PDB file of C-alpha atoms in Angstrom:
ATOM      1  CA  UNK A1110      15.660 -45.984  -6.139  1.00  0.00           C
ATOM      2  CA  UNK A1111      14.655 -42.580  -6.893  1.00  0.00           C
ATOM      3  CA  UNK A1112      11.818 -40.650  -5.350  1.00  0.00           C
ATOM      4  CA  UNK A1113      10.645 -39.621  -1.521  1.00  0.00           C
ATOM      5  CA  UNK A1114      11.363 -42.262   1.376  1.00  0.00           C
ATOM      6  CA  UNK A1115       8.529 -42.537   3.725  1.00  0.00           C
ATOM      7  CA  UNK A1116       8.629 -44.714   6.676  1.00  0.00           C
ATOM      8  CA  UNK A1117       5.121 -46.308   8.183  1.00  0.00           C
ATOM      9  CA  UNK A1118       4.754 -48.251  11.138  1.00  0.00           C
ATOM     10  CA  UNK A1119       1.007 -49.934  11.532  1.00  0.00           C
ATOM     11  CA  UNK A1120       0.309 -51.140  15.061  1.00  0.00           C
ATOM     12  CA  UNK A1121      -2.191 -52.502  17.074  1.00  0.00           C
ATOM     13  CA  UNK A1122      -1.344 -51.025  20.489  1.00  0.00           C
ATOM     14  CA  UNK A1123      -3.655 -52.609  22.678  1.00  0.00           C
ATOM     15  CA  UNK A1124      -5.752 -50.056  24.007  1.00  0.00           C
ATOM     16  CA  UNK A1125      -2.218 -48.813  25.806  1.00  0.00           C
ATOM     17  CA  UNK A1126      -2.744 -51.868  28.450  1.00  0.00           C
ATOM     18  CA  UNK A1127       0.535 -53.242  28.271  1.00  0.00           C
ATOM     19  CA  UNK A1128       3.998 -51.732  28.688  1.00  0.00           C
ATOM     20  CA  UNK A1129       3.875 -47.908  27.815  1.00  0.00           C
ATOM     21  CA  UNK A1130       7.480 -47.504  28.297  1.00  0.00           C
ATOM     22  CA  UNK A1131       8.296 -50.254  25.913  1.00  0.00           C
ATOM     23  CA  UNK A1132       5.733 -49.325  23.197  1.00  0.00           C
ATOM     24  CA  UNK A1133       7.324 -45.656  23.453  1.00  0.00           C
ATOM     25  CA  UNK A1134      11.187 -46.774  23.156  1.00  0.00           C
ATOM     26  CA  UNK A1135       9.878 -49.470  20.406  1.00  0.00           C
ATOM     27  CA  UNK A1136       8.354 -46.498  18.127  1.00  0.00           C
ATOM     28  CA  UNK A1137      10.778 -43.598  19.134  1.00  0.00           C
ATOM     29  CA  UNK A1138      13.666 -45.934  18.024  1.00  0.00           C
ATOM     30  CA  UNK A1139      12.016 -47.347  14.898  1.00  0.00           C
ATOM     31  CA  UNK A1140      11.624 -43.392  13.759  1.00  0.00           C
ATOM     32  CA  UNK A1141       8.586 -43.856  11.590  1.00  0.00           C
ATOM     33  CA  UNK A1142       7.268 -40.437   9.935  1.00  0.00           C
ATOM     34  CA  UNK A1143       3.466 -42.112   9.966  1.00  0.00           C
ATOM     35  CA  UNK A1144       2.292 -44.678  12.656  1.00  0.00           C
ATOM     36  CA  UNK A1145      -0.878 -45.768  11.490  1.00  0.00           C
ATOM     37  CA  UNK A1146      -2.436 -47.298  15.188  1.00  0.00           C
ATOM     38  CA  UNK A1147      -5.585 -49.629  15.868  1.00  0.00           C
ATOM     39  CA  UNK A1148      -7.253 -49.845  19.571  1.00  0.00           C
ATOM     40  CA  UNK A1149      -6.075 -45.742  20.209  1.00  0.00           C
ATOM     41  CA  UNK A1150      -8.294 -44.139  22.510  1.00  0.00           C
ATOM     42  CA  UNK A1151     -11.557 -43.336  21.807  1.00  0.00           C
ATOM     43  CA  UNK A1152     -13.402 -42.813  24.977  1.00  0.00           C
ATOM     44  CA  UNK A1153     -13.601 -40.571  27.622  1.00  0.00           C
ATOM     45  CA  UNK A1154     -10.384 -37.823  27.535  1.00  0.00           C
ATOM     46  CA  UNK A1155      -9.341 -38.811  24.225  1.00  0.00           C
ATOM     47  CA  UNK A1156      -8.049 -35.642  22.962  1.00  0.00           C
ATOM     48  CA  UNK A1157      -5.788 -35.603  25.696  1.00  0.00           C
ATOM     49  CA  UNK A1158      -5.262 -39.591  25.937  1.00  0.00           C
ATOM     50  CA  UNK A1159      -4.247 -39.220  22.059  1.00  0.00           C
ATOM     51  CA  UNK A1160      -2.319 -36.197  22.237  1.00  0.00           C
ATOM     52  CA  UNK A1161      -0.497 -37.265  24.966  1.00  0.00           C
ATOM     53  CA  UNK A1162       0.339 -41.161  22.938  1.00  0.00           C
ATOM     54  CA  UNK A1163       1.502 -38.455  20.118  1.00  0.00           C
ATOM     55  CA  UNK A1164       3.983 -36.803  22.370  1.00  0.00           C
ATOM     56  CA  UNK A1165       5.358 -39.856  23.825  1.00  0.00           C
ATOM     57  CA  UNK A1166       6.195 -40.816  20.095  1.00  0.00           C
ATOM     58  CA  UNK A1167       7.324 -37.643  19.099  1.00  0.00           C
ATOM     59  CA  UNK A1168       5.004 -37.200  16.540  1.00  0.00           C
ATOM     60  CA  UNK A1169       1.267 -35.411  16.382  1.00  0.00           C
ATOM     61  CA  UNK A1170      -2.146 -36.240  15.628  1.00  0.00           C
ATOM     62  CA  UNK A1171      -3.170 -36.240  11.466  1.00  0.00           C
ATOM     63  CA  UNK A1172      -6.623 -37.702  12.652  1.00  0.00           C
ATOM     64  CA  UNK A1173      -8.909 -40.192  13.948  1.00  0.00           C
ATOM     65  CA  UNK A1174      -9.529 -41.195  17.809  1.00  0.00           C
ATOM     66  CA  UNK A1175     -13.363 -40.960  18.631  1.00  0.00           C
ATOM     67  CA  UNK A1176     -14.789 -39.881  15.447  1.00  0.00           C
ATOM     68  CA  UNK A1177     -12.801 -43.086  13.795  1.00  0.00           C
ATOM     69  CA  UNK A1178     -13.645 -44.539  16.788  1.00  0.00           C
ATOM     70  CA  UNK A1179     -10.231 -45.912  18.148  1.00  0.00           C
ATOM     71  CA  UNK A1180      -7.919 -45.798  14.642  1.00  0.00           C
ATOM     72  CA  UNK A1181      -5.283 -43.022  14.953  1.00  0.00           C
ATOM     73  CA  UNK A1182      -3.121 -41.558  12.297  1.00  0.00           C
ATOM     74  CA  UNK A1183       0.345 -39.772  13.719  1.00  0.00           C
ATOM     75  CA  UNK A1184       2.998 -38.175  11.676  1.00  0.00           C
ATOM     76  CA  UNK A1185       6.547 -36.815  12.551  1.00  0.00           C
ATOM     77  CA  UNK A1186       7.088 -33.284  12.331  1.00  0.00           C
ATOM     78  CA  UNK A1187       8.680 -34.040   8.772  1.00  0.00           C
ATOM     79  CA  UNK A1188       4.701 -34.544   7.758  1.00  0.00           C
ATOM     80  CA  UNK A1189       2.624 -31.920   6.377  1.00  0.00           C
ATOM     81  CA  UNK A1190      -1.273 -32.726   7.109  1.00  0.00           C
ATOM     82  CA  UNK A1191      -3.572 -31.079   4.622  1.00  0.00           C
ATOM     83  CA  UNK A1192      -6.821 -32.608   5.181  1.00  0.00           C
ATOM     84  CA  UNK A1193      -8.168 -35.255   7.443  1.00  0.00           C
ATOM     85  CA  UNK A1194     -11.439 -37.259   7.588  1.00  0.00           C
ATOM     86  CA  UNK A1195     -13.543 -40.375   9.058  1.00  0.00           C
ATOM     87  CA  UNK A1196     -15.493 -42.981   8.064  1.00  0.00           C
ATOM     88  CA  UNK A1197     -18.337 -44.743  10.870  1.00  0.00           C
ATOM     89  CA  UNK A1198     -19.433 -48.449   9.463  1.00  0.00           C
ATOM     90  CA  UNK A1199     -22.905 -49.062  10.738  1.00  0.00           C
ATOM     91  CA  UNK A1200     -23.782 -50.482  14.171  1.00  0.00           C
ATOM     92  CA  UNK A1201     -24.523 -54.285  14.257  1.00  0.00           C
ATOM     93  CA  UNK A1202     -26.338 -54.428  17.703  1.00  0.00           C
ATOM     94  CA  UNK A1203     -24.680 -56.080  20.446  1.00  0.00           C
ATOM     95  CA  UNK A1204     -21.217 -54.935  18.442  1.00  0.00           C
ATOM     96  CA  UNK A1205     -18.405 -52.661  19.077  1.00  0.00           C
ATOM     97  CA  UNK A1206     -18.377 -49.252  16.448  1.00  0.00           C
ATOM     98  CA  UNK A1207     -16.320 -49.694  14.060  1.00  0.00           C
ATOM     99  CA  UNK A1208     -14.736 -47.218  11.454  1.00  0.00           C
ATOM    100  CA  UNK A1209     -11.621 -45.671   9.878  1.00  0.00           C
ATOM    101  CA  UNK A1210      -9.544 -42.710  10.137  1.00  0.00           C
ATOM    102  CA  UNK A1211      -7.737 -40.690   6.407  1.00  0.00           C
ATOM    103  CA  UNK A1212      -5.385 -38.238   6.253  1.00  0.00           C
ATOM    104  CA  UNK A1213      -3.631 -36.431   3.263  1.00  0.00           C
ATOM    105  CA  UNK A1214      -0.301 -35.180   3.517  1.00  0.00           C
ATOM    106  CA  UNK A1215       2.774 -34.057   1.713  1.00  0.00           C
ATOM    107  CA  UNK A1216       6.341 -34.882   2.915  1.00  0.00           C
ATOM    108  CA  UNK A1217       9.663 -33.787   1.288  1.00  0.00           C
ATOM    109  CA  UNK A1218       8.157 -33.002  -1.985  1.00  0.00           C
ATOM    110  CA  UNK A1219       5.873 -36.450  -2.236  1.00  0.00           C
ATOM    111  CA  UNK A1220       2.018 -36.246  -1.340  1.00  0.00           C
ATOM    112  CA  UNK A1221       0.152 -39.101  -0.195  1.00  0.00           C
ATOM    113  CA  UNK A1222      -3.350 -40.288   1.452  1.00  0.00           C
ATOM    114  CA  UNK A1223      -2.890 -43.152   4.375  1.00  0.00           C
ATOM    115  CA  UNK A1224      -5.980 -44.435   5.701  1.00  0.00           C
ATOM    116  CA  UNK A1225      -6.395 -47.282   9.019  1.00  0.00           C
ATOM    117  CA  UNK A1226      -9.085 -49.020  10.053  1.00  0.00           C
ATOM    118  CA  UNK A1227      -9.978 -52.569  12.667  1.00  0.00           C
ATOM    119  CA  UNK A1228     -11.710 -54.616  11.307  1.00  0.00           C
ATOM    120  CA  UNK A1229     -14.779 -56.655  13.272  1.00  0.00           C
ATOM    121  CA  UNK A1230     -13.189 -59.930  14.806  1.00  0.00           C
ATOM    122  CA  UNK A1231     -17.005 -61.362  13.606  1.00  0.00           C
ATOM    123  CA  UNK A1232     -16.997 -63.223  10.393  1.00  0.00           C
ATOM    124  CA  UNK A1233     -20.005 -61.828   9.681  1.00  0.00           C
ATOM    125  CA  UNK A1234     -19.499 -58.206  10.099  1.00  0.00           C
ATOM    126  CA  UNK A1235     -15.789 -58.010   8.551  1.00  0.00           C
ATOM    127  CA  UNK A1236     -17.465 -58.260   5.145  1.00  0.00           C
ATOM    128  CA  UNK A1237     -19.442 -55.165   4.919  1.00  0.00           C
ATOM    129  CA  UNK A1238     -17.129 -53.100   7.050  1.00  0.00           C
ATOM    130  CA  UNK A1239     -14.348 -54.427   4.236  1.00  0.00           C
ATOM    131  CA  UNK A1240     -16.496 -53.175   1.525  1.00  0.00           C
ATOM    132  CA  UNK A1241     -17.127 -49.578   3.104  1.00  0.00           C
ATOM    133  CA  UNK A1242     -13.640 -49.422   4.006  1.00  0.00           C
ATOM    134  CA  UNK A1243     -12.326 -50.049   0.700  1.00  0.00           C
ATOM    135  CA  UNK A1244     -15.062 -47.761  -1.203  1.00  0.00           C
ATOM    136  CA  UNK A1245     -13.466 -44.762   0.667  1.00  0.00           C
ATOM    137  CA  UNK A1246      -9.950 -46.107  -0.449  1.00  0.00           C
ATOM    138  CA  UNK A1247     -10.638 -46.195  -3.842  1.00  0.00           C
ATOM    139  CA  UNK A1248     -12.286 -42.739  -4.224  1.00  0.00           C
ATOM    140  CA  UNK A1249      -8.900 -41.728  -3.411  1.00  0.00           C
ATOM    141  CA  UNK A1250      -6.828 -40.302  -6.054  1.00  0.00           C
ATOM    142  CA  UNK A1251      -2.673 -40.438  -5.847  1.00  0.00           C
ATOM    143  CA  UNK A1252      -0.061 -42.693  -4.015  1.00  0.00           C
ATOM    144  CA  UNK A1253      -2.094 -44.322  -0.926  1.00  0.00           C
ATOM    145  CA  UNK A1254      -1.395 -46.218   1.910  1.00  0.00           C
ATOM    146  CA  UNK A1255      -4.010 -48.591   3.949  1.00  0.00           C
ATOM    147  CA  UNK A1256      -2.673 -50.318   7.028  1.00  0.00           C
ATOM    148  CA  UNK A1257      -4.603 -52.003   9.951  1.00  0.00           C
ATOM    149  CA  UNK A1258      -5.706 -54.785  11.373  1.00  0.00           C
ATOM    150  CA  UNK A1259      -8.381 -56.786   9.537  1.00  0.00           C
ATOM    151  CA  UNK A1260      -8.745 -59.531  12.412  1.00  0.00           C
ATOM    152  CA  UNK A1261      -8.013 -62.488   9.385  1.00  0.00           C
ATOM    153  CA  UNK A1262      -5.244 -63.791   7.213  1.00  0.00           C
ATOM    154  CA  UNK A1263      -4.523 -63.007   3.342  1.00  0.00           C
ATOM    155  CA  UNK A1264      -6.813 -66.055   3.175  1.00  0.00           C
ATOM    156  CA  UNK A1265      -9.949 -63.755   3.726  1.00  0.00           C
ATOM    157  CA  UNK A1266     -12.663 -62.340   2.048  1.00  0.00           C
ATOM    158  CA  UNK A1267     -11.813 -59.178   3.609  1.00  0.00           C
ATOM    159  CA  UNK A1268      -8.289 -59.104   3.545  1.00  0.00           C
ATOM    160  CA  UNK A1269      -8.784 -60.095  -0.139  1.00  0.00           C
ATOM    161  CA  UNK A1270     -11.236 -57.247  -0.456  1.00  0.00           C
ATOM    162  CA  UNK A1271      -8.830 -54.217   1.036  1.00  0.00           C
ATOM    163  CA  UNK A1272      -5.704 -55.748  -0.893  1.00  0.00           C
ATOM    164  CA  UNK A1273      -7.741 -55.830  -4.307  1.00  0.00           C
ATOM    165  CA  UNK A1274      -5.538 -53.254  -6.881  1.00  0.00           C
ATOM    166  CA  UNK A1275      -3.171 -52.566  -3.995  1.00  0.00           C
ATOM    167  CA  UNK A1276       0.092 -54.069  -3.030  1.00  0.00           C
ATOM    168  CA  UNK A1277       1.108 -56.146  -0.410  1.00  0.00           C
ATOM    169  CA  UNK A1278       4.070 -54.442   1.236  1.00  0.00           C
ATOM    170  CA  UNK A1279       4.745 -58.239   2.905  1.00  0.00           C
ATOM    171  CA  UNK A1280       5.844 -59.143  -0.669  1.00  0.00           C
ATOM    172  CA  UNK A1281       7.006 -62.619  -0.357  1.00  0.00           C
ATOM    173  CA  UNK A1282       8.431 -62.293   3.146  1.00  0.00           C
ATOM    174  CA  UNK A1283       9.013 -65.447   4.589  1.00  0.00           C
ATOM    175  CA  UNK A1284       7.755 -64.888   7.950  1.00  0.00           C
ATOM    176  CA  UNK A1285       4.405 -62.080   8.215  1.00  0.00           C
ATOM    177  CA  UNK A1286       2.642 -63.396  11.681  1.00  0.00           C
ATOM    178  CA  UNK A1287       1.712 -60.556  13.655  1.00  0.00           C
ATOM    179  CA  UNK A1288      -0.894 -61.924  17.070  1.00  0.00           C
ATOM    180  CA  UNK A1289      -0.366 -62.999  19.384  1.00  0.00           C
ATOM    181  CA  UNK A1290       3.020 -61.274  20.209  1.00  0.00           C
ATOM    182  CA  UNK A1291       4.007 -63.852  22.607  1.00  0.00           C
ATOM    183  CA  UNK A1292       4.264 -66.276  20.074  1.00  0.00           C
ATOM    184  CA  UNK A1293       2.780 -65.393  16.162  1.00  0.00           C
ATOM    185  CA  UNK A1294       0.779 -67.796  14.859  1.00  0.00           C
ATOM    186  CA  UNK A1295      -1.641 -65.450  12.586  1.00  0.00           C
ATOM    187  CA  UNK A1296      -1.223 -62.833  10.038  1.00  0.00           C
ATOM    188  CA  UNK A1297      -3.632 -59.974  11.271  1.00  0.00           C
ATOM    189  CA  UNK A1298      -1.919 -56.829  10.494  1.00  0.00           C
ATOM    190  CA  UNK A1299      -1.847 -55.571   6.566  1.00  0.00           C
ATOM    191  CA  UNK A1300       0.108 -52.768   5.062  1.00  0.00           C
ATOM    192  CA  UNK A1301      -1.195 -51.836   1.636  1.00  0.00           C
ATOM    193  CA  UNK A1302       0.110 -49.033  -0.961  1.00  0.00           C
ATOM    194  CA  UNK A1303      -0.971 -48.553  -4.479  1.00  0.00           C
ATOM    195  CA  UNK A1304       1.266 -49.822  -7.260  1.00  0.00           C
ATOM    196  CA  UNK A1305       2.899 -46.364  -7.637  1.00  0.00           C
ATOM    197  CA  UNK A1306       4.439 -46.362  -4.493  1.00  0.00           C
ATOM    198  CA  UNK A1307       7.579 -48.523  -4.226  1.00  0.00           C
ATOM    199  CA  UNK A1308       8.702 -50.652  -1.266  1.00  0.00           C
ATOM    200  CA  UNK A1309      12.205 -50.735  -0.161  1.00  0.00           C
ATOM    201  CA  UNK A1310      11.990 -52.775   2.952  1.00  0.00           C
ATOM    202  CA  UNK A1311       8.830 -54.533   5.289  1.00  0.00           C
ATOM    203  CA  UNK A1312       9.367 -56.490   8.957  1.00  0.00           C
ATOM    204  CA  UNK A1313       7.784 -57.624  11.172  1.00  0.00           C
ATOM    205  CA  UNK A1314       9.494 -56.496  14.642  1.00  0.00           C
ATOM    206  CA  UNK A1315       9.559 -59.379  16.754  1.00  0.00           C
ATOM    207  CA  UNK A1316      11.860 -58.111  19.689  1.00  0.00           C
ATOM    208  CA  UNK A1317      11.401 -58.749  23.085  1.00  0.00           C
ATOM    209  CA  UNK A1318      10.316 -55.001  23.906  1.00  0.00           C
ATOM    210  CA  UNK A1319       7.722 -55.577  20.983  1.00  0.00           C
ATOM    211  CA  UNK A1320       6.590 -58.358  22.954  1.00  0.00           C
ATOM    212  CA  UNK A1321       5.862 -56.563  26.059  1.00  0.00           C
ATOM    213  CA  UNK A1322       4.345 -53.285  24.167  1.00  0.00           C
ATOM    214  CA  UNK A1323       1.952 -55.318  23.171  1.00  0.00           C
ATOM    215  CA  UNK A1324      -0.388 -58.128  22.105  1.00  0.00           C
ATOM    216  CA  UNK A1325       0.076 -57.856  18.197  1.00  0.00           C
ATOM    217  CA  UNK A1326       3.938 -57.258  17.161  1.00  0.00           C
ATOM    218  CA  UNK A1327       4.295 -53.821  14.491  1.00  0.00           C
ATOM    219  CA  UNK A1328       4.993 -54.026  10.886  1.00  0.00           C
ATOM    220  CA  UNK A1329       7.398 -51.868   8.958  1.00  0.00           C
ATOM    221  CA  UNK A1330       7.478 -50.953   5.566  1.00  0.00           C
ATOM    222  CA  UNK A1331       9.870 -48.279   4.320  1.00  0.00           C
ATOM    223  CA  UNK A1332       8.436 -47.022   1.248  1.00  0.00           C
ATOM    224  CA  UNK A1333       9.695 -44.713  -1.764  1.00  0.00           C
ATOM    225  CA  UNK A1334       6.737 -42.413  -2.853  1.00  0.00           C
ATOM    226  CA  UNK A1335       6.691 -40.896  -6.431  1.00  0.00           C
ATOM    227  CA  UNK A1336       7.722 -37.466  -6.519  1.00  0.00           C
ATOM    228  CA  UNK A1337       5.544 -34.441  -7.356  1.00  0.00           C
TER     229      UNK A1337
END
């Protein structure tokens, strides 16, 4: 398959309450060159809480934290970041801030834009934020990525909503169920490209070190981006 392998890694870490040592072995050995990560921190030190999640990784901040308010974009030192931004959805009192983090880059001669965002777990909220999220994503020209978790199945109106024109890196994987790690039941967690990108390989990783990082397990997707 010709063009520029990219791996991404999308992962819902938790708010770094579970096993730090096994998160950091998980993504250090899975050698991703974009972890796209929901529930990062986004309060008080979070420069330094996100720089310091970067380093464990081996990677550095592209964007997000606060201003994306908890989604976190990291690349490897293979990634070139040439512009970042961040999308706010609007408050629904008595709700948690919600929003999304974007980042374009260029690595080994193929450019691409990966976005992430966490969607509300209320039913009622998920639709709008959907819609705002996926707005952004199509005003974005070239090979694109979306991954994140969109607190519903492929069943959704959301889900259905981010995934419209884009392709499901799942494919027709047999097994897909992300939360809880202890024992999948639900498919939370979507990775999305645009039909120019090519997948050459998606899991779910489902190890016992996964399972104490923790509560949602990571999807893969090795990916083959046009080249420039």
């Amino acid at each position: 398959m010709s063009g520029v392998p990219l791996r991404v890694l999308s992962y819902n870490v938790h708010g770094l309450r579970d096993d730090r040592a096994a998160l950091t072995g998980l993504v250090r050995d899975l050698d991703p060159d974009v972890v796209v990560v929901q529930e990062a921190p986004r309060r008080f030190r979070w420069r330094h809480k996100c720089a310091a999640l970067a380093d464990d990784f081996g990677m550095v901040v592209a964007a997000g934290g606060l201003p994306s308010l908890g989604n976190l974009l990291l690349v490897s030192l293979r990634v070139r970041v040439h512009d970042a931004w961040c999308l706010r959805y609007p408050l629904t009192p008595g709700r948690h801030l919600r929003g999304a983090a974007f980042a374009r880059c260029s690595v080994r001669g193929g450019r691409f834009t990966v976005a992430g965002s966490h969607l509300a777990t209320d039913a009622r909220e998920r639709p709008d934020q959907a819609a705002r999220w996926k707005e952004a994503l199509s005003a974005v020209e070239g090979p694109l990525i979306a991954a994140g978790d969109l607190n519903e199945g492929p069943g959704g109106g959301a889900w259905r909503t981010v995934a419209d024109g884009l392709v499901d890196t799942a494919g027709t994987a047999s097994s897909a169920l992300t939360f809880p790690a202890t024992l999948p039941r639900l498919r939370l967690d979507g990775l999305f490209v645009s039909p120019d990108i090519d997948v050459s390989r998606y899991e779910v990783i489902e190890t016992e070190q996964a399972r104490r990082a923790s509560d949602h397990l990571p999807v893969l997707a090795d990916l083959v981006l046009p080249a420039s």
